[in-house]
XYZ file of C-alpha atoms in Angstrom:
172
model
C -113.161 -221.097 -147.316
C -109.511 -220.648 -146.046
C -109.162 -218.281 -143.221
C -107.871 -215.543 -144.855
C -109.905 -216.281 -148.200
C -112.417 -215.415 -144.922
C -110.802 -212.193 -143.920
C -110.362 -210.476 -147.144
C -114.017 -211.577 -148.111
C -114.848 -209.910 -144.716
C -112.399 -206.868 -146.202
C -114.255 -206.287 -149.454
C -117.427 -206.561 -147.568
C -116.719 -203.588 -145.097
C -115.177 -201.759 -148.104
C -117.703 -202.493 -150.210
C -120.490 -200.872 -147.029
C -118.299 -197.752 -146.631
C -118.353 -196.731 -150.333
C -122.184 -197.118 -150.395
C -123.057 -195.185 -147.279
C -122.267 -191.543 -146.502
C -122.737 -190.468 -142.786
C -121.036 -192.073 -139.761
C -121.933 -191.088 -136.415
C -119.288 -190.684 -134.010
C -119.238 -191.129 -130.193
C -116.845 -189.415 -127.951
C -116.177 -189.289 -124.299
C -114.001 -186.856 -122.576
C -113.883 -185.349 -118.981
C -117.026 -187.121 -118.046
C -119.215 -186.299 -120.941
C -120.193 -188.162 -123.806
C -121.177 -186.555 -127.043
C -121.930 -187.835 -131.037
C -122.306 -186.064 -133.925
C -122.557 -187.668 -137.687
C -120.818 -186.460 -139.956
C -120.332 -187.027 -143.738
C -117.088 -189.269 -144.288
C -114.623 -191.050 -147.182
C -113.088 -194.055 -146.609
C -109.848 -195.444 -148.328
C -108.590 -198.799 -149.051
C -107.254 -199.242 -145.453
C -110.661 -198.892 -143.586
C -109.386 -195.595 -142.548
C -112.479 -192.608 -142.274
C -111.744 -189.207 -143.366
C -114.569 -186.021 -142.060
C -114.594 -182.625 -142.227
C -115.835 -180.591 -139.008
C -115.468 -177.035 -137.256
C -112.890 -177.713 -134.239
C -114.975 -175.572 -132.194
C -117.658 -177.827 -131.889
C -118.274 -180.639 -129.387
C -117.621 -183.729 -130.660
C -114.032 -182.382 -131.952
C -113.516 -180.680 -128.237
C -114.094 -184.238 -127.398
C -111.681 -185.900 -129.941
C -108.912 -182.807 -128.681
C -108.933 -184.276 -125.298
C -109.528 -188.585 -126.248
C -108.685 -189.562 -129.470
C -110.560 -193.086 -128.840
C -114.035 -193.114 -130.028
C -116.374 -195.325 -131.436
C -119.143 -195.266 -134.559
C -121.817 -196.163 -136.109
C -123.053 -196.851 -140.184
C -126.085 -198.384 -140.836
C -128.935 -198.457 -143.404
C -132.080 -197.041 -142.166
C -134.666 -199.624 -142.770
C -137.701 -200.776 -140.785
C -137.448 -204.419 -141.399
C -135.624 -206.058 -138.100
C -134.256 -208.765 -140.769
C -132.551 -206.136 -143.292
C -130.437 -204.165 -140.248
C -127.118 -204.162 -141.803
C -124.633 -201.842 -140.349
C -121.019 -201.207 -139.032
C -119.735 -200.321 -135.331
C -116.487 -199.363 -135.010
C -113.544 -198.350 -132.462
C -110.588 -196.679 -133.145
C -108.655 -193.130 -132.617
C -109.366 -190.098 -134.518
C -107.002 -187.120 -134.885
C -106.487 -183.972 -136.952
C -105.236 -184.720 -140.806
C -102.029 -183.661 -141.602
C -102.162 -180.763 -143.974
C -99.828 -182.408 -146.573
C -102.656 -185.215 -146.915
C -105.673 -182.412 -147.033
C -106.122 -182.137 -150.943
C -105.956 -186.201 -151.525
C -109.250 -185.925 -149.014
C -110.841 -182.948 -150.661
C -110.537 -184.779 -153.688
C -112.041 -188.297 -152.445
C -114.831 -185.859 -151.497
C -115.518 -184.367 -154.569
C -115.421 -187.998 -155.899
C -118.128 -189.787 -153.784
C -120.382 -186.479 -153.685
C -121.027 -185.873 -156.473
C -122.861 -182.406 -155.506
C -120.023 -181.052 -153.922
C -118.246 -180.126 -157.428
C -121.276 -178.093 -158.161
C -121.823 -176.426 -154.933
C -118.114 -175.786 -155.065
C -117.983 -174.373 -158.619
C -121.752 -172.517 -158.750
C -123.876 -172.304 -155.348
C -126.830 -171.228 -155.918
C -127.978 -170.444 -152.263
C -126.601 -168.512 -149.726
C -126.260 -171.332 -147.533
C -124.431 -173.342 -150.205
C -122.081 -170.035 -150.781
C -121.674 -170.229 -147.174
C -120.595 -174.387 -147.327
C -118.377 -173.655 -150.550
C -116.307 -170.843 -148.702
C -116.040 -173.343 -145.598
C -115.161 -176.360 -147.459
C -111.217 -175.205 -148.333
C -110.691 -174.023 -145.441
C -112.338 -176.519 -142.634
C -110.979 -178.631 -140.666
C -109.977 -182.745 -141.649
C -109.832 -185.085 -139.551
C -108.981 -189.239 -139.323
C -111.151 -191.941 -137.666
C -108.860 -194.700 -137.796
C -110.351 -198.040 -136.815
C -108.875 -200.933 -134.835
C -111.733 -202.978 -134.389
C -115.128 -203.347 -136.845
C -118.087 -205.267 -136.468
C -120.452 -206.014 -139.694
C -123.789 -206.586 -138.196
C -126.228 -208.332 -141.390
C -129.383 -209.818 -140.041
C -130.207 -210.890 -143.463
C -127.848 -213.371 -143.524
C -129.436 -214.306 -140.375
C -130.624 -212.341 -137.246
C -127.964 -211.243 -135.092
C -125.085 -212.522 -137.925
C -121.908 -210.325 -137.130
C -118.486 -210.425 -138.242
C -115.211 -208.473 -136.173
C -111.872 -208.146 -137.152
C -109.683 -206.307 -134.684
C -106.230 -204.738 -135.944
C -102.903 -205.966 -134.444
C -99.236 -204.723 -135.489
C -100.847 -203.317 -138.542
C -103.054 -206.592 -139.824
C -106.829 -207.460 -139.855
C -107.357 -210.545 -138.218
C -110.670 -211.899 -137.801
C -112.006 -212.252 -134.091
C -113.635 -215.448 -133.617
C-alpha cells in the first residue's frame, strides 16, 4: 500500500471511530491546574470536534485561558486485546455564531434523541436540556495530531498523523 493509499486508509479509519462513538473527554491545563470533562461531540469530514458546554464551567475557564488541550475516545471494554481508542492534541475555541445551526443540526443528526427531547420533553430535566440546547454555548476541538490505538490488530498497534500547513501526514 502506497503511502498515501496509507494515510487516507488511516483517514477513513479515524472518521469512521468518530461517527461511532459519542463522548470525548477533554484535558485542559491553565494557570497551574489541570482539569477534564467529557462531553458529547460531532465530528466533520476534517477531523474537526464540535461540543456544546456552559462557559462558566471549568474545563471551558480552562480552554478561555489555553486553547491547547488534549483528548481521549475509546470503547469501554474489559478485554486488554479489544482497547481501541483515539488521543488527540489540538486547540479548541468558541464557534463562530454564523457556523452554530450547521452544528445544531449535525447534532440532531447523530442523536437521534435530541429531536425528541427538543420537540416533546417529557421530564423536567429534559425541558430544562431543550431550553439550554439553543441557546448554549459551541465550541471547536480542532486536532493537529491523532493517535489510533487498536490492540486487536495487535497489542500496543498505533497509528499518528500530525497536521502540517493544513495536510495529514502520517508520523512514522
Amino acid at each position: 500500500m502506497s503511502s498515501d493509499d496509507h494515510l487516507k486508509d488511516l483517514i477513513q479509519r479515524i472518521e469512521l471511530f468518530l461517527s461511532k462513538h459519542h463522548t470525548i473527554s477533554i484535558a485542559t491545563s491553565a494557570e497551574g491546574e489541570l482539569w477534564s470533562a467529557s462531553v458529547f461531540y460531532v465530528s466533520d469530514e476534517k477531523l474537526n470536534i464540535y461540543f456544546i458546554s456552559f462557559e462558566e464551567s471549568k474545563h471551558i475557564q480552562g480552554i478561555l485561558k489555553n486553547k491547547r488541550v488534549s483528548a481521549t475516545i475509546n470503547q469501554d471494554v474489559s478485554d486488554w486485546m479489544q482497547i481501541k481508542g483515539l488521543q488527540l492534541q489540538g486547540v479548541a475555541y468558541k464557534v463562530p455564531e454564523q457556523h452554530r445551526q450547521d452544528i445544531l443540526n449535525a447534532y440532531r443528526k447523530k442523536f437521534d434523541s435530541i429531536h425528541r427531547l427538543l420537540e416533546l420533553p417529557e421530564t423536567d430535566d429534559e425541558k430544562k436540556i431543550a431550553k439550554q440546547f439553543n441557546s448554549i454555548s459551541l465550541f471547536s476541538f480542532d486536532p493537529d495530531w491523532i493517535r489510533l490505538l487498536d490492540n486487536s490488530l495487535s497489542f500496543g498497534s498505533k497509528e499518528e498523523i500530525e497536521l502540517k500547513n493544513q495536510t495529514w501526514l502520517i508520523q512514522e
